[in-house]
PDB file of C-alpha atoms in Angstrom:
ATOM      1  CA  MET A   1     177.331 128.123  36.711  1.00 70.00           C
ATOM      2  CA  PHE A   2     178.627 131.091  38.695  1.00 73.00           C
ATOM      3  CA  LEU A   3     180.211 128.804  41.324  1.00 83.00           C
ATOM      4  CA  GLU A   4     182.540 127.463  38.646  1.00 84.00           C
ATOM      5  CA  ASP A   5     183.349 130.730  36.872  1.00 88.00           C
ATOM      6  CA  ASP A   6     186.714 132.173  37.921  1.00 90.00           C
ATOM      7  CA  ARG A   7     185.643 135.679  36.871  1.00 92.00           C
ATOM      8  CA  TYR A   8     182.965 135.748  39.568  1.00 90.00           C
ATOM      9  CA  LEU A   9     185.025 133.864  42.136  1.00 91.00           C
ATOM     10  CA  ASN A  10     188.035 136.163  41.725  1.00 92.00           C
ATOM     11  CA  PHE A  11     185.843 139.261  41.897  1.00 93.00           C
ATOM     12  CA  VAL A  12     184.265 138.212  45.203  1.00 92.00           C
ATOM     13  CA  LYS A  13     187.534 136.934  46.678  1.00 93.00           C
ATOM     14  CA  ALA A  14     189.130 140.350  46.051  1.00 94.00           C
ATOM     15  CA  PHE A  15     186.878 141.750  48.794  1.00 93.00           C
ATOM     16  CA  ASP A  16     187.949 139.162  51.377  1.00 93.00           C
ATOM     17  CA  SER A  17     189.432 141.535  53.929  1.00 93.00           C
ATOM     18  CA  PRO A  18     188.518 142.213  57.574  1.00 92.00           C
ATOM     19  CA  GLU A  19     188.093 145.904  56.691  1.00 93.00           C
ATOM     20  CA  MET A  20     185.364 145.142  54.143  1.00 95.00           C
ATOM     21  CA  ILE A  21     181.740 144.517  55.095  1.00 97.00           C
ATOM     22  CA  ILE A  22     180.525 141.606  52.998  1.00 97.00           C
ATOM     23  CA  GLY A  23     176.824 140.875  52.645  1.00 96.00           C
ATOM     24  CA  SER A  24     175.357 137.750  51.131  1.00 96.00           C
ATOM     25  CA  ILE A  25     171.711 136.817  50.997  1.00 96.00           C
ATOM     26  CA  SER A  26     169.885 133.582  50.163  1.00 95.00           C
ATOM     27  CA  SER A  27     171.749 131.175  47.876  1.00 93.00           C
ATOM     28  CA  SER A  28     174.519 133.678  47.075  1.00 93.00           C
ATOM     29  CA  THR A  29     176.149 132.466  50.309  1.00 96.00           C
ATOM     30  CA  ALA A  30     177.242 129.391  48.323  1.00 94.00           C
ATOM     31  CA  MET A  31     179.906 131.520  46.662  1.00 94.00           C
ATOM     32  CA  LEU A  32     181.314 132.600  50.035  1.00 96.00           C
ATOM     33  CA  ALA A  33     181.357 128.979  51.195  1.00 95.00           C
ATOM     34  CA  ARG A  34     183.011 127.852  47.957  1.00 93.00           C
ATOM     35  CA  LEU A  35     185.758 130.435  48.467  1.00 94.00           C
ATOM     36  CA  GLY A  36     186.301 129.423  52.098  1.00 94.00           C
ATOM     37  CA  MET A  37     185.178 132.831  53.330  1.00 96.00           C
ATOM     38  CA  LEU A  38     182.713 131.277  55.787  1.00 96.00           C
ATOM     39  CA  LYS A  39     185.237 128.862  57.288  1.00 96.00           C
ATOM     40  CA  GLY A  40     184.920 128.994  61.068  1.00 97.00           C
ATOM     41  CA  ARG A  41     182.111 131.558  60.891  1.00 97.00           C
ATOM     42  CA  LYS A  42     178.455 131.424  61.830  1.00 97.00           C
ATOM     43  CA  TYR A  43     176.170 131.950  58.838  1.00 97.00           C
ATOM     44  CA  MET A  44     172.617 131.704  57.508  1.00 96.00           C
ATOM     45  CA  SER A  45     171.864 130.546  53.987  1.00 95.00           C
ATOM     46  CA  GLY A  46     168.933 129.924  51.675  1.00 93.00           C
ATOM     47  CA  ILE A  47     170.604 126.690  50.544  1.00 93.00           C
ATOM     48  CA  PRO A  48     168.624 123.610  51.646  1.00 93.00           C
ATOM     49  CA  GLU A  49     170.282 121.842  54.579  1.00 92.00           C
ATOM     50  CA  GLU A  50     170.958 118.646  52.642  1.00 94.00           C
ATOM     51  CA  TYR A  51     173.234 120.517  50.183  1.00 93.00           C
ATOM     52  CA  LEU A  52     175.288 122.570  52.645  1.00 93.00           C
ATOM     53  CA  GLU A  53     178.284 120.261  53.003  1.00 92.00           C
ATOM     54  CA  GLU A  54     178.319 119.431  49.289  1.00 92.00           C
ATOM     55  CA  LEU A  55     178.723 123.139  48.513  1.00 91.00           C
ATOM     56  CA  GLY A  56     181.512 123.696  51.047  1.00 92.00           C
ATOM     57  CA  PHE A  57     179.560 124.979  54.031  1.00 96.00           C
ATOM     58  CA  GLU A  58     180.516 123.918  57.552  1.00 95.00           C
ATOM     59  CA  LYS A  59     177.185 122.539  58.684  1.00 94.00           C
ATOM     60  CA  GLU A  60     178.055 122.950  62.373  1.00 96.00           C
ATOM     61  CA  ASN A  61     178.203 126.749  61.903  1.00 97.00           C
ATOM     62  CA  TRP A  62     174.799 126.995  60.195  1.00 96.00           C
ATOM     63  CA  ILE A  63     172.401 129.119  62.215  1.00 95.00           C
ATOM     64  CA  ASN A  64     168.809 128.342  61.290  1.00 91.00           C
ATOM     65  CA  ASP A  65     166.820 130.007  64.060  1.00 93.00           C
ATOM     66  CA  ARG A  66     166.925 133.556  62.678  1.00 93.00           C
ATOM     67  CA  ASN A  67     166.901 135.363  59.362  1.00 94.00           C
ATOM     68  CA  VAL A  68     170.206 137.258  59.612  1.00 96.00           C
ATOM     69  CA  VAL A  69     173.600 136.342  61.031  1.00 97.00           C
ATOM     70  CA  ARG A  70     176.608 138.615  61.399  1.00 97.00           C
ATOM     71  CA  ASP A  71     179.971 137.116  62.184  1.00 97.00           C
ATOM     72  CA  GLY A  72     182.671 139.755  62.095  1.00 96.00           C
ATOM     73  CA  ASN A  73     182.592 141.558  58.773  1.00 96.00           C
ATOM     74  CA  ILE A  74     180.324 139.026  57.029  1.00 97.00           C
ATOM     75  CA  ILE A  75     176.530 139.301  57.099  1.00 98.00           C
ATOM     76  CA  THR A  76     174.432 136.449  55.727  1.00 98.00           C
ATOM     77  CA  ALA A  77     170.671 136.107  55.526  1.00 97.00           C
ATOM     78  CA  MET A  78     167.663 134.227  54.260  1.00 95.00           C
ATOM     79  CA  GLY A  79     166.074 135.838  51.218  1.00 94.00           C
ATOM     80  CA  PHE A  80     162.857 136.625  53.069  1.00 93.00           C
ATOM     81  CA  GLY A  81     164.945 138.380  55.754  1.00 93.00           C
ATOM     82  CA  PHE A  82     165.918 141.126  53.310  1.00 93.00           C
ATOM     83  CA  ILE A  83     164.705 143.953  55.552  1.00 92.00           C
ATOM     84  CA  GLU A  84     166.613 142.652  58.572  1.00 93.00           C
ATOM     85  CA  PHE A  85     169.595 142.077  56.281  1.00 95.00           C
ATOM     86  CA  GLY A  86     169.490 145.702  55.118  1.00 93.00           C
ATOM     87  CA  ILE A  87     169.212 146.954  58.676  1.00 92.00           C
ATOM     88  CA  GLU A  88     172.167 144.862  59.826  1.00 94.00           C
ATOM     89  CA  PHE A  89     174.192 146.011  56.826  1.00 94.00           C
ATOM     90  CA  GLY A  90     173.348 149.631  57.663  1.00 93.00           C
ATOM     91  CA  ARG A  91     174.467 149.066  61.253  1.00 93.00           C
ATOM     92  CA  ALA A  92     177.719 147.505  60.054  1.00 95.00           C
ATOM     93  CA  LEU A  93     178.369 150.662  58.010  1.00 94.00           C
ATOM     94  CA  ASN A  94     177.469 152.843  61.016  1.00 94.00           C
ATOM     95  CA  LEU A  95     174.656 154.539  59.104  1.00 93.00           C
ATOM     96  CA  ASN A  96     172.284 156.751  61.052  1.00 90.00           C
ATOM     97  CA  PHE A  97     168.744 155.384  60.676  1.00 86.00           C
ATOM     98  CA  HIS A  98     165.880 153.991  62.707  1.00 83.00           C
ATOM     99  CA  PRO A  99     164.840 150.363  62.068  1.00 79.00           C
ATOM    100  CA  GLY A 100     161.202 151.427  62.519  1.00 80.00           C
ATOM    101  CA  TRP A 101     161.440 153.151  59.152  1.00 79.00           C
ATOM    102  CA  TYR A 102     161.380 149.668  57.643  1.00 77.00           C
ATOM    103  CA  GLY A 103     158.596 148.189  59.728  1.00 75.00           C
ATOM    104  CA  VAL A 104     160.932 146.569  62.223  1.00 67.00           C
ATOM    105  CA  ASP A 105     160.362 147.719  65.756  1.00 60.00           C
ATOM    106  CA  ARG A 106     163.385 146.468  67.621  1.00 54.00           C
ATOM    107  CA  LYS A 107     166.302 148.204  69.235  1.00 50.00           C
ATOM    108  CA  PRO A 108     169.798 147.997  67.781  1.00 45.00           C
ATOM    109  CA  GLU A 109     171.854 145.119  69.179  1.00 47.00           C
TER     110      GLU A 109
END
């Protein structure tokens, strides 16, 4: 399993820097939790609530009332929030685009 494979864990951990924008969607957030990268951060995950603590998530920081959460340089999202995830990632990279291009009619936050 990828959560036990040091090759994957070391690869992801190498990007753990405040200067890097890190995006994780659906169950891939389990790797960030496993590595401690979500410690003290708000997050959203596709992992069922009953498994969060078992996988290393801090349940008290789980945000479940929206599809995308950004806390500093880390963006997490539900799988079905992939458009909002992409928009938030684009904003984090300071890309010039209009969210309406993707069927989302809301102003940048």
